[in-house]
CSV table of N, CA, C and O in Angstrom, one decimal:
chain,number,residue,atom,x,y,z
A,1229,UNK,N,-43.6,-48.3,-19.5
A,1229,UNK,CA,-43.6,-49.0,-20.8
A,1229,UNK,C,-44.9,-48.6,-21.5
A,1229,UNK,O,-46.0,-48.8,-21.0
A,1230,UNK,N,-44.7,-48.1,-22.8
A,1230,UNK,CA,-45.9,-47.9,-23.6
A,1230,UNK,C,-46.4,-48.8,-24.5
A,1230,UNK,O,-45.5,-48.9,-25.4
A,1231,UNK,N,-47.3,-49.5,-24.8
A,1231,UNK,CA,-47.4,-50.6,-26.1
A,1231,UNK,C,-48.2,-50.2,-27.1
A,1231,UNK,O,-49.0,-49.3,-27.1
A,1232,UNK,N,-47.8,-50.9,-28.1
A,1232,UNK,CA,-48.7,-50.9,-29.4
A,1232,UNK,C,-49.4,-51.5,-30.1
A,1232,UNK,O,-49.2,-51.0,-31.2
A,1233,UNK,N,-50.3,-52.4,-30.3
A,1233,UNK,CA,-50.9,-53.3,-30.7
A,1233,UNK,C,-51.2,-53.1,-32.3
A,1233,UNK,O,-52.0,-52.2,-32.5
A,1234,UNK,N,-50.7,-53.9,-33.5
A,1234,UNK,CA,-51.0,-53.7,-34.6
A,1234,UNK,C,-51.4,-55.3,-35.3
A,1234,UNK,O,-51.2,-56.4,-34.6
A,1235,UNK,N,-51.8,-55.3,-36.3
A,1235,UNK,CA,-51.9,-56.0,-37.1
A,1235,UNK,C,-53.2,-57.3,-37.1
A,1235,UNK,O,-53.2,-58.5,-37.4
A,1236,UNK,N,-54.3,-56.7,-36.6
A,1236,UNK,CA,-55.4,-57.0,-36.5
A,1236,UNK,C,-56.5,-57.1,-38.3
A,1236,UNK,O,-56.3,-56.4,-39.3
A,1237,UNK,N,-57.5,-57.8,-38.1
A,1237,UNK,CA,-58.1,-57.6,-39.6
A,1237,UNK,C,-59.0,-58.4,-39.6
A,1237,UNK,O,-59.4,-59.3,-38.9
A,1238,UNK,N,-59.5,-57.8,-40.8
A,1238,UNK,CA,-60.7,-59.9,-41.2
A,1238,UNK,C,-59.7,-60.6,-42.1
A,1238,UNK,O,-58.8,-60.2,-42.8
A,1239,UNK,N,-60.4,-61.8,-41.5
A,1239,UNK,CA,-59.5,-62.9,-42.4
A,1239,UNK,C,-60.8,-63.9,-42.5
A,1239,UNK,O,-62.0,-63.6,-42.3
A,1240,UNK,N,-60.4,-65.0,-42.8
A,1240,UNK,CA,-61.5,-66.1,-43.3
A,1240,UNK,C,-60.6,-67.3,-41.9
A,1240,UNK,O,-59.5,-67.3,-41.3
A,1241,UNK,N,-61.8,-68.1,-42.0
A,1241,UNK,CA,-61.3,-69.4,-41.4
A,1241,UNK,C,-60.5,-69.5,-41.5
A,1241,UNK,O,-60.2,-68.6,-42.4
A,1242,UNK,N,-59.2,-70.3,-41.2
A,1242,UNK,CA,-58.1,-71.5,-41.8
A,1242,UNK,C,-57.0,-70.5,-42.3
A,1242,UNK,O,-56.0,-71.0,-42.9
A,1243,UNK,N,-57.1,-68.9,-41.9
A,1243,UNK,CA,-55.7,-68.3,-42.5
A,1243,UNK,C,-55.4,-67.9,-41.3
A,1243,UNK,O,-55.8,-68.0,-40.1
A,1244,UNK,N,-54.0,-67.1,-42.0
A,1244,UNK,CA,-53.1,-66.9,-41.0
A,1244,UNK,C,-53.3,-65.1,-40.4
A,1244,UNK,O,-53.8,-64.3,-41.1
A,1245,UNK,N,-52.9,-64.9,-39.2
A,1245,UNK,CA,-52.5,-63.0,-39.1
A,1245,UNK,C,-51.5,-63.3,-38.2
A,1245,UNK,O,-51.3,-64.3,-37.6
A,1246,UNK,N,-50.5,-62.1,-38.1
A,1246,UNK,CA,-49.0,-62.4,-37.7
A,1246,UNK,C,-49.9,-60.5,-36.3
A,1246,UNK,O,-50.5,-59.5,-36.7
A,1247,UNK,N,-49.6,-60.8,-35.3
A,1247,UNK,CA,-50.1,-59.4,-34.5
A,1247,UNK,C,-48.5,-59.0,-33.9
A,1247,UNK,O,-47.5,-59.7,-33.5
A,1248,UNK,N,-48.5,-57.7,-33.8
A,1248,UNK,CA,-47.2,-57.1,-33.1
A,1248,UNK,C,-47.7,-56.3,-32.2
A,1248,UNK,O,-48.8,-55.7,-32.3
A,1249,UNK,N,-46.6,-56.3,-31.3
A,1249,UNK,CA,-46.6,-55.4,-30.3
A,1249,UNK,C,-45.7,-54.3,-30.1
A,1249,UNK,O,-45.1,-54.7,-29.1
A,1250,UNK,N,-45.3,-53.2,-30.4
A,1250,UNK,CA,-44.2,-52.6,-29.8
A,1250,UNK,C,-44.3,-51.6,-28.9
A,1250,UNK,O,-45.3,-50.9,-28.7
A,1251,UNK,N,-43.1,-51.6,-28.1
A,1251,UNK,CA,-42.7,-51.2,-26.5
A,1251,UNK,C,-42.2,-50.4,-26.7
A,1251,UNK,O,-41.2,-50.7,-27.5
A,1252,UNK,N,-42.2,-49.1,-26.4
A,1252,UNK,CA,-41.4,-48.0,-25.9
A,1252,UNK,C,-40.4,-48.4,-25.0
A,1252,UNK,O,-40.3,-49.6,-24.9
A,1253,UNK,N,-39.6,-47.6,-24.2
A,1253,UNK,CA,-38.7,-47.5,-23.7
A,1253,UNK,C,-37.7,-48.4,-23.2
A,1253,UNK,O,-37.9,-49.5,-23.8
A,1254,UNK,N,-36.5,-48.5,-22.4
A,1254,UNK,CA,-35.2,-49.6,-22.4
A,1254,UNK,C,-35.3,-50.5,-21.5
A,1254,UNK,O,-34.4,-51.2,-21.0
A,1255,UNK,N,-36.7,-50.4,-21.2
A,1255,UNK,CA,-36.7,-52.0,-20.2
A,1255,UNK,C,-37.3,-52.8,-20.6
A,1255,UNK,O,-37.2,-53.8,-19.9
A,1256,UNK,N,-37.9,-52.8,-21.5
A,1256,UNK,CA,-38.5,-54.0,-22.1
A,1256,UNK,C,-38.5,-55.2,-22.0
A,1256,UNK,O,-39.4,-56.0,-21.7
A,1257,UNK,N,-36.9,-55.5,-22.6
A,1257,UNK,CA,-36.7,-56.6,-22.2
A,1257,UNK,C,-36.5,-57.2,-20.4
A,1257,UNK,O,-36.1,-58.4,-20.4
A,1258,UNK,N,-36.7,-56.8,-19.6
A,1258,UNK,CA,-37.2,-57.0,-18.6
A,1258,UNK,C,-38.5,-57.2,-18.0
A,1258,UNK,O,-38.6,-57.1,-16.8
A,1259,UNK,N,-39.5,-57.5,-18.9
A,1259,UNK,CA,-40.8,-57.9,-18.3
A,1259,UNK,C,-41.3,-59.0,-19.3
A,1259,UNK,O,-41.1,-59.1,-20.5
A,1260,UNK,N,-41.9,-59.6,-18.6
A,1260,UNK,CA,-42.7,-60.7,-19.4
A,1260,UNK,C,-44.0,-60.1,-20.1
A,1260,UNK,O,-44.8,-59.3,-19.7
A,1261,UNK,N,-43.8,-60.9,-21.5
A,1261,UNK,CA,-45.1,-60.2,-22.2
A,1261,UNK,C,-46.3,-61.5,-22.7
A,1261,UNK,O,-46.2,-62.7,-23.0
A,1262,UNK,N,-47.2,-60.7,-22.4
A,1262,UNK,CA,-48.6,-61.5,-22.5
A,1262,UNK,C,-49.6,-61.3,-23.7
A,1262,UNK,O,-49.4,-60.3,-24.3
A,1263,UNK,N,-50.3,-61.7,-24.0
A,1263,UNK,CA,-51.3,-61.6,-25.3
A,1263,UNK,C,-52.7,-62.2,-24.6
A,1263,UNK,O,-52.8,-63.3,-24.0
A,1264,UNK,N,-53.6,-61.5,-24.6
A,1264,UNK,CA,-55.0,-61.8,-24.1
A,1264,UNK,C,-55.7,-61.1,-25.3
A,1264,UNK,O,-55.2,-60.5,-26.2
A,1265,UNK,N,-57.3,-61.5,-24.9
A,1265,UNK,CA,-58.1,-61.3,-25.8
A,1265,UNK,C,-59.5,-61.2,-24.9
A,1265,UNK,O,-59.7,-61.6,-23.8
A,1266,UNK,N,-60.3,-60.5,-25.9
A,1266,UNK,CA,-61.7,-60.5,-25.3
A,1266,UNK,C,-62.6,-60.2,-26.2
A,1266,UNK,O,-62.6,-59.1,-26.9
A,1267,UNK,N,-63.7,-61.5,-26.4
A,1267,UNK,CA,-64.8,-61.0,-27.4
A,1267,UNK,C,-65.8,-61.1,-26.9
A,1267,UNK,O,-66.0,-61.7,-25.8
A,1268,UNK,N,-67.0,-60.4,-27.9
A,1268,UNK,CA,-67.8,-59.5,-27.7
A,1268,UNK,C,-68.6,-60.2,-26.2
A,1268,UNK,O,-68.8,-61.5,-26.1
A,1269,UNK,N,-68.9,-59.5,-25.3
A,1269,UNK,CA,-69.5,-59.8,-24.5
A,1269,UNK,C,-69.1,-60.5,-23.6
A,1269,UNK,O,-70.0,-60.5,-22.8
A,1270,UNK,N,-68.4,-61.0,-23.2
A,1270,UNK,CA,-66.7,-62.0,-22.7
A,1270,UNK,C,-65.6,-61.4,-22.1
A,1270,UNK,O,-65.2,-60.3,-22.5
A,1271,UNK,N,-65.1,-62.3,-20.6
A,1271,UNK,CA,-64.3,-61.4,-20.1
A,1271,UNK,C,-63.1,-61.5,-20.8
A,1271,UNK,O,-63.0,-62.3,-21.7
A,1272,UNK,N,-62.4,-60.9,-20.6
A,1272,UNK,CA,-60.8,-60.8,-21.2
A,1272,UNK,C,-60.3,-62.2,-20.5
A,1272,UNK,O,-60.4,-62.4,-19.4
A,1273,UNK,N,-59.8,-63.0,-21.6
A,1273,UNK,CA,-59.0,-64.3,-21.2
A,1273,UNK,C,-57.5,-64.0,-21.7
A,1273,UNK,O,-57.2,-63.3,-22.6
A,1274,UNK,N,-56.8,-64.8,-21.1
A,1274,UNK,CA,-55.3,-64.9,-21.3
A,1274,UNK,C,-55.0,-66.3,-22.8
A,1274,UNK,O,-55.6,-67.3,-22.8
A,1275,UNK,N,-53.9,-65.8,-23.8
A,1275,UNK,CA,-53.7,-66.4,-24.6
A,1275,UNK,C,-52.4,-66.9,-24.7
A,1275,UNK,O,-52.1,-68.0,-25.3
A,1276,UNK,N,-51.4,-66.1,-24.1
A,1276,UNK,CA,-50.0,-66.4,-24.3
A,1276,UNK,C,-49.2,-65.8,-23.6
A,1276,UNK,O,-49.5,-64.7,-23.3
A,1277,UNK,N,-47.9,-66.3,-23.1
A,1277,UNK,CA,-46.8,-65.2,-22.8
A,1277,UNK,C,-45.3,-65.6,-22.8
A,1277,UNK,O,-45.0,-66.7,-22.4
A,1278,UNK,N,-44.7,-65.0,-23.1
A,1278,UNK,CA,-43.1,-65.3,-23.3
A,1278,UNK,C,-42.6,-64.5,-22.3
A,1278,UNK,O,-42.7,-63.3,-22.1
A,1279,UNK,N,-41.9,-65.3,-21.7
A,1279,UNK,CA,-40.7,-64.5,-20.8
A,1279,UNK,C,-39.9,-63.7,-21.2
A,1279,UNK,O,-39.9,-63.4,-22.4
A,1280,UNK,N,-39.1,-63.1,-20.2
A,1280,UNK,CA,-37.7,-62.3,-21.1
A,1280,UNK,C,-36.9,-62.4,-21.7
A,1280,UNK,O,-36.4,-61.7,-22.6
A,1281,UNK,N,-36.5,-63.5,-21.1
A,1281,UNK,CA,-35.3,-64.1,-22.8
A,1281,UNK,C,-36.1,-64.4,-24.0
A,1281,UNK,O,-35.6,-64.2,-25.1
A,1282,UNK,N,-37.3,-64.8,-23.8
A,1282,UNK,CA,-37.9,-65.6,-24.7
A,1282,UNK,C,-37.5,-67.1,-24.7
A,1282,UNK,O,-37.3,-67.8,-25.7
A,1283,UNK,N,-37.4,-67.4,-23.8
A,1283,UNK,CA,-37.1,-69.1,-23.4
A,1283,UNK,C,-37.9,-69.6,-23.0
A,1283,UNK,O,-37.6,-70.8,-22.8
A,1284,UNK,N,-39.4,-69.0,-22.6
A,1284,UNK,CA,-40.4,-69.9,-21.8
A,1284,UNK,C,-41.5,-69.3,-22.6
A,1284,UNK,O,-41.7,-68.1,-22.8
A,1285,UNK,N,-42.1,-70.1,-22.9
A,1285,UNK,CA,-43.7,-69.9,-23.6
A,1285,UNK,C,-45.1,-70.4,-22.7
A,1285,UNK,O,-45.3,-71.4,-21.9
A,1286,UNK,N,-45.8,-69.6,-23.2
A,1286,UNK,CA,-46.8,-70.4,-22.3
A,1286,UNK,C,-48.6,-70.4,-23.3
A,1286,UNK,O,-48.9,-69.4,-23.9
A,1287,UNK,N,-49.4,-71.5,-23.1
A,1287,UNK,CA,-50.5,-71.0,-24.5
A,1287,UNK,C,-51.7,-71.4,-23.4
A,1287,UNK,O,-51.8,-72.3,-22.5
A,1288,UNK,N,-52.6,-70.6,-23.8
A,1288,UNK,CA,-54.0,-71.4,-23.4
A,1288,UNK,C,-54.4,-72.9,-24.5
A,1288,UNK,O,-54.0,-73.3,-25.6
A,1289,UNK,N,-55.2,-73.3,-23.7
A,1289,UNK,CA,-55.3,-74.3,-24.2
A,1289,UNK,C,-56.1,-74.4,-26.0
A,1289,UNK,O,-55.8,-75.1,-27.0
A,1290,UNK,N,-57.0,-73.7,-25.8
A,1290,UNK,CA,-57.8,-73.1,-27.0
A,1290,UNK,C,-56.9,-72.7,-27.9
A,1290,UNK,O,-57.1,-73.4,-28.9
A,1291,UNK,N,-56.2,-72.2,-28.1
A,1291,UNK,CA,-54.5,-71.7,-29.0
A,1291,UNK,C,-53.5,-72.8,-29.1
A,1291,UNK,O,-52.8,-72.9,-30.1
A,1292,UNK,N,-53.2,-73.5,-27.9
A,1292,UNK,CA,-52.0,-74.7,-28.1
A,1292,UNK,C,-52.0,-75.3,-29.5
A,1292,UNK,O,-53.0,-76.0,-29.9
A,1293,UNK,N,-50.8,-75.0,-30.3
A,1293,UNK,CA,-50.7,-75.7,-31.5
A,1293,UNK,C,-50.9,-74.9,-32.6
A,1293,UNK,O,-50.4,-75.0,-33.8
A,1294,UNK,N,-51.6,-73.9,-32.3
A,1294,UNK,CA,-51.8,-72.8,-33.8
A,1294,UNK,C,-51.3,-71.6,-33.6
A,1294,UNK,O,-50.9,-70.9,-34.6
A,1295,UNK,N,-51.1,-71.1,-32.1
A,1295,UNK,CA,-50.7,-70.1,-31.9
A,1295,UNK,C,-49.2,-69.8,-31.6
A,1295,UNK,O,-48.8,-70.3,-30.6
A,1296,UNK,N,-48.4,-69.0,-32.3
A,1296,UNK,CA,-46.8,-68.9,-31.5
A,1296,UNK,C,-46.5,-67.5,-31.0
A,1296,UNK,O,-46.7,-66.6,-31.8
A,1297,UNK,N,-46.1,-67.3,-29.9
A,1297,UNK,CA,-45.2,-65.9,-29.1
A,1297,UNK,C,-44.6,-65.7,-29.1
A,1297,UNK,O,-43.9,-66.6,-28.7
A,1298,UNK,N,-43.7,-64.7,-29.5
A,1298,UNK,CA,-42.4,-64.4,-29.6
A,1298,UNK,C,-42.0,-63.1,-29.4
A,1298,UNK,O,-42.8,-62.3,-29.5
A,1299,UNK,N,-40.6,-62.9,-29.1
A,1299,UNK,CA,-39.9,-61.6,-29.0
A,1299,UNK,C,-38.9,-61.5,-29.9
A,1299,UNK,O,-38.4,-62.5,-30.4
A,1300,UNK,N,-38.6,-60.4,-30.3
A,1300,UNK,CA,-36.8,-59.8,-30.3
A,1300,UNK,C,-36.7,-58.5,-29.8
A,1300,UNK,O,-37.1,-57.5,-30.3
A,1301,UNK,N,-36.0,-58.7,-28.3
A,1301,UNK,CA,-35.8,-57.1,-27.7
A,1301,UNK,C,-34.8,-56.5,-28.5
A,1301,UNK,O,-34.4,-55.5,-28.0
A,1302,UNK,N,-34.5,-56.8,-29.3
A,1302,UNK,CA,-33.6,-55.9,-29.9
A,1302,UNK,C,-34.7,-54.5,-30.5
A,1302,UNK,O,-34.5,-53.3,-30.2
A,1303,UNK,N,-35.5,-54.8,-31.1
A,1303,UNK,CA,-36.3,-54.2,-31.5
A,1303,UNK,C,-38.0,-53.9,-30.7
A,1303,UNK,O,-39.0,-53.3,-31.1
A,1304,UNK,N,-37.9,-54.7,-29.2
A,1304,UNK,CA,-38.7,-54.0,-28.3
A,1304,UNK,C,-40.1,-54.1,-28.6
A,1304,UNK,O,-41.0,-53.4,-28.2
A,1305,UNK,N,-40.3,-55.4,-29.7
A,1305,UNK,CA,-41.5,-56.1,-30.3
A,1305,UNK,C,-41.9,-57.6,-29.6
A,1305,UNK,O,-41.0,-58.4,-29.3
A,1306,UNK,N,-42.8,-57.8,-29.5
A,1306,UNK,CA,-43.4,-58.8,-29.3
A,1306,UNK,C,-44.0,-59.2,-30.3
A,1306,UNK,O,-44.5,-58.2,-30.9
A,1307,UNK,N,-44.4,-60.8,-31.1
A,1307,UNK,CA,-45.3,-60.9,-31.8
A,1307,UNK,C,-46.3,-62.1,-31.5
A,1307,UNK,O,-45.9,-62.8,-30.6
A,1308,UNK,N,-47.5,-62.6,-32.1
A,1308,UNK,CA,-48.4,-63.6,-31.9
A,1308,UNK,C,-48.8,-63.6,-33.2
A,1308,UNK,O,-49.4,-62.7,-33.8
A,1309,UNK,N,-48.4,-65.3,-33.8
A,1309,UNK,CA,-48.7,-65.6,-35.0
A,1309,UNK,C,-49.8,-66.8,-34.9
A,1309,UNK,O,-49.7,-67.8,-34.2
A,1310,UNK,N,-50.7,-66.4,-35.8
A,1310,UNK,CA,-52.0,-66.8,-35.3
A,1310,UNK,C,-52.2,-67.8,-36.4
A,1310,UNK,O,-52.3,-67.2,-37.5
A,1311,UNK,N,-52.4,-69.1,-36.6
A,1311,UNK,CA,-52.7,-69.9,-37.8
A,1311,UNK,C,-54.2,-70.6,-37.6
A,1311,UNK,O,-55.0,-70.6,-36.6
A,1312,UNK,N,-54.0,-71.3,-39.1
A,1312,UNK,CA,-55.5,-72.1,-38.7
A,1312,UNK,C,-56.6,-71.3,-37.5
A,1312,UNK,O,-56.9,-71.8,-36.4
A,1313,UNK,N,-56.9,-70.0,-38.0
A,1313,UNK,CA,-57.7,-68.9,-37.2
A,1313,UNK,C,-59.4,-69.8,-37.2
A,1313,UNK,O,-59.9,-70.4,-38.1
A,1314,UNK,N,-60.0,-69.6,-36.0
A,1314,UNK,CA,-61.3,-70.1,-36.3
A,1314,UNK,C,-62.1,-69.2,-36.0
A,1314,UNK,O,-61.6,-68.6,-35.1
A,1315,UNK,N,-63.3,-68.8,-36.5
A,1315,UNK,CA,-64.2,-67.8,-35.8
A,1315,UNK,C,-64.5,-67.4,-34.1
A,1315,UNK,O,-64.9,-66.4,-33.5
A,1316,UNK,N,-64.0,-68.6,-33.7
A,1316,UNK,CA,-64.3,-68.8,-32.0
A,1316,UNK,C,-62.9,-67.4,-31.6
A,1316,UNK,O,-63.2,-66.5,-30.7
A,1317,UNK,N,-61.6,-67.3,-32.2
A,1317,UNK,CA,-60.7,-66.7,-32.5
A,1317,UNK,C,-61.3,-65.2,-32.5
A,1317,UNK,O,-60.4,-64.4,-32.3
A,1318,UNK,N,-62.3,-64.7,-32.6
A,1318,UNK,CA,-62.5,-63.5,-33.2
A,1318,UNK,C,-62.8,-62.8,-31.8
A,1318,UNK,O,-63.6,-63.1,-30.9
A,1319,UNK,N,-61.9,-61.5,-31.9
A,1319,UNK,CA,-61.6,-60.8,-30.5
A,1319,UNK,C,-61.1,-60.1,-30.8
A,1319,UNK,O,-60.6,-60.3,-31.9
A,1320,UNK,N,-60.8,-58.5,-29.9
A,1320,UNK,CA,-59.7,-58.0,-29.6
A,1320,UNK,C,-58.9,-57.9,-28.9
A,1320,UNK,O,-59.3,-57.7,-27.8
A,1321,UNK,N,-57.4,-57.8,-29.1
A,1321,UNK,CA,-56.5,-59.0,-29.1
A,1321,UNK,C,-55.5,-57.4,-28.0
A,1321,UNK,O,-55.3,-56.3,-28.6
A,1322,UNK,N,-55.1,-57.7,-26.6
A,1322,UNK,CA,-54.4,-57.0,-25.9
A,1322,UNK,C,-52.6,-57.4,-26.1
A,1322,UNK,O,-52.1,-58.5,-26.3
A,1323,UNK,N,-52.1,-56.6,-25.9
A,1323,UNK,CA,-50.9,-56.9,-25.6
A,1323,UNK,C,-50.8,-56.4,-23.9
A,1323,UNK,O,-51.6,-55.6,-23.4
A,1324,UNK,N,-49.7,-56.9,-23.0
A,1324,UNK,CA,-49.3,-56.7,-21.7
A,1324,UNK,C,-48.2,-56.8,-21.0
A,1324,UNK,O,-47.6,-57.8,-21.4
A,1325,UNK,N,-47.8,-56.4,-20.5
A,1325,UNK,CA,-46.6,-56.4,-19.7
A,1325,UNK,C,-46.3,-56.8,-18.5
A,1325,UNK,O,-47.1,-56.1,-17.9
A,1326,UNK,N,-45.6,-57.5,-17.5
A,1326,UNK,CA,-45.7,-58.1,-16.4
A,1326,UNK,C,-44.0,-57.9,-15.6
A,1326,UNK,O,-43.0,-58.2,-16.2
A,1327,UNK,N,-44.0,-57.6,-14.7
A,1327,UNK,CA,-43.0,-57.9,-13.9
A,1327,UNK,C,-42.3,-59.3,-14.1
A,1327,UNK,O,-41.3,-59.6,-14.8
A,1328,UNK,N,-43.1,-60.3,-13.4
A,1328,UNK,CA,-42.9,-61.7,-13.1
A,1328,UNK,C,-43.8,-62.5,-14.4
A,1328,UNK,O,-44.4,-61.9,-15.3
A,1329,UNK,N,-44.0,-63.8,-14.4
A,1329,UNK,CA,-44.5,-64.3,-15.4
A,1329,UNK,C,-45.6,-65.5,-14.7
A,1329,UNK,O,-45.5,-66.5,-14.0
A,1330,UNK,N,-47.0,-64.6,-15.2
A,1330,UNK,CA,-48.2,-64.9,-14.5
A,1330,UNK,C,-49.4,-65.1,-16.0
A,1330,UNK,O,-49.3,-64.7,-17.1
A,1331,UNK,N,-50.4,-65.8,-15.4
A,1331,UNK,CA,-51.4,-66.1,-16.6
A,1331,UNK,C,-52.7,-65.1,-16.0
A,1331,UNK,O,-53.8,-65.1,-16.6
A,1332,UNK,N,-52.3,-64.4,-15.0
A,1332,UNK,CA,-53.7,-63.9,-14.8
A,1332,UNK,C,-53.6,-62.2,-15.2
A,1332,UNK,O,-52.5,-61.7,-15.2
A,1333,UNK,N,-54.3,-61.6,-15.5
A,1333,UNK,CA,-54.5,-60.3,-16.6
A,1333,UNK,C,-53.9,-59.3,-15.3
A,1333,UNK,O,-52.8,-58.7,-15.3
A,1334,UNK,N,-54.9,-59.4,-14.1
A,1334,UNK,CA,-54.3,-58.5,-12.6
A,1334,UNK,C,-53.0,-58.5,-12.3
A,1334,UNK,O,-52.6,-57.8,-11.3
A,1335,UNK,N,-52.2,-59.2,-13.1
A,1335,UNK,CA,-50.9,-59.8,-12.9
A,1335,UNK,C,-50.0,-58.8,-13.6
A,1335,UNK,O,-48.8,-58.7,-13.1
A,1336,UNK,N,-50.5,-57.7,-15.0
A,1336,UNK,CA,-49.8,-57.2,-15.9
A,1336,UNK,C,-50.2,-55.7,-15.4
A,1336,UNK,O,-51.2,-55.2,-14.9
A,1337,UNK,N,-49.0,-55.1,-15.6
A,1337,UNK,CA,-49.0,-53.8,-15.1
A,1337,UNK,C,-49.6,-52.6,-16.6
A,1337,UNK,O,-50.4,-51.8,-16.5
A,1338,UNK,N,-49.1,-52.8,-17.3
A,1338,UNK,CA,-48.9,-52.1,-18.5
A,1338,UNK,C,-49.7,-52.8,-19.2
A,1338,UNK,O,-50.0,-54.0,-18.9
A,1339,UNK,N,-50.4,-52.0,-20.5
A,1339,UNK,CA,-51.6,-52.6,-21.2
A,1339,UNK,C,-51.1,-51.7,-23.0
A,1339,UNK,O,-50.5,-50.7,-23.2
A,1340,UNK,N,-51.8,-52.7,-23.8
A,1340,UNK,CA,-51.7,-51.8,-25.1
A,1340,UNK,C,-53.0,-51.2,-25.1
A,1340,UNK,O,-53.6,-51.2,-24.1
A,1341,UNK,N,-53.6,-50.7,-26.5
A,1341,UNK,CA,-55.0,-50.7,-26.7
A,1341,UNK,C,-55.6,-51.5,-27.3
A,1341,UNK,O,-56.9,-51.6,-27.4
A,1342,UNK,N,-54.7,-52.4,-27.8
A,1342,UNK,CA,-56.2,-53.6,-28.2
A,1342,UNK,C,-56.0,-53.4,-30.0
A,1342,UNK,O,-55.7,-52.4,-30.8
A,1343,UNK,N,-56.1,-54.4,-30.1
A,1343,UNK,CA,-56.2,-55.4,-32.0
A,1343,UNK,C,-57.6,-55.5,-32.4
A,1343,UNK,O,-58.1,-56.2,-31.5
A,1344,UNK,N,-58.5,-55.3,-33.2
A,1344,UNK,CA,-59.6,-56.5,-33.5
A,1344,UNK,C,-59.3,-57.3,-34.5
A,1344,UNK,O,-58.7,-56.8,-35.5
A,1345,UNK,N,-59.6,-58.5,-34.4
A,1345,UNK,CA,-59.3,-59.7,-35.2
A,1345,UNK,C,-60.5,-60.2,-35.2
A,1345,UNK,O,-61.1,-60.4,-34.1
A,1346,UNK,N,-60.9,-60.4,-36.4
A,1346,UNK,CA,-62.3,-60.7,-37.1
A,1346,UNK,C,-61.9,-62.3,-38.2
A,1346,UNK,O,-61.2,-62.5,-39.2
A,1347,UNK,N,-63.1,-63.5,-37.1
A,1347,UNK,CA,-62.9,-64.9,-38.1
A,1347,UNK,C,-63.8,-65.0,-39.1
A,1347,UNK,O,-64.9,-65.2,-38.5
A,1348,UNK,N,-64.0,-64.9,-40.0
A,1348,UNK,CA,-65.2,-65.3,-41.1
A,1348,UNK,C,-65.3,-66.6,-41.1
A,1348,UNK,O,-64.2,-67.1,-41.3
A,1349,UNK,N,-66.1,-67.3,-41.0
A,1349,UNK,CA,-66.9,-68.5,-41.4
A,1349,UNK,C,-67.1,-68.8,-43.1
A,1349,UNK,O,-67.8,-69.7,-43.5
């Protein structure tokens, strides 16, 4: 599985950015997809992940409430829509892939390259 990470930017406080992910090949929908992040100087933390149907969600706590995960394997995308962004928010933003459905990063087999997403104050 190959990924793609797009839709990274500056934004200001209090707006919105919508990030995608797209997946090469026909298994996709067979792994759990994850959204981590890592800013400057900071380990890579876990932010999200949706299972393979897309029936189970899961958020860090720092994100619960602003952040939503989603899929449509029809089209082999993942997305993470990011609202009420706060500077603390500002990272770049991994997409991942997982066999099973785990919150730890060692857990994900497959990796994108990475989003930057910039909060202005």
């Amino acid at each position: 599985v190959q990924l793609q990470a797009s839709g990274g930017g500056l934004v200001q406080a209090g707006d919105s950015l919508r990030l995608s992910c797209a997946a090469s090949g026909r298994t996709f929908r067979f792994y759990v997809m994850g959204w981590f992040r890592q800013a400057p100087g900071k380990e890579r933390e876990f932010v999200a992940f949706v299972s393979e149907s897309g029936a189970i969600t899961r958020y860090a706590d720092s994100v619960k409430g602003r952040f939503t995960v989603s899929r449509d394997n029809a089209k082999n995308t993942v997305y993470l829509q990011m609202n009420s962004l706060k500077p603390e928010d500002t990272a770049v933003y991994y997409c991942a892939a997982s066999p099973s459905v785990t919150y730890r990063a060692t857990g994900y087999d497959y990796w994108g390259q990475g989003t930057l997403v910039t909060v202005s104050s």
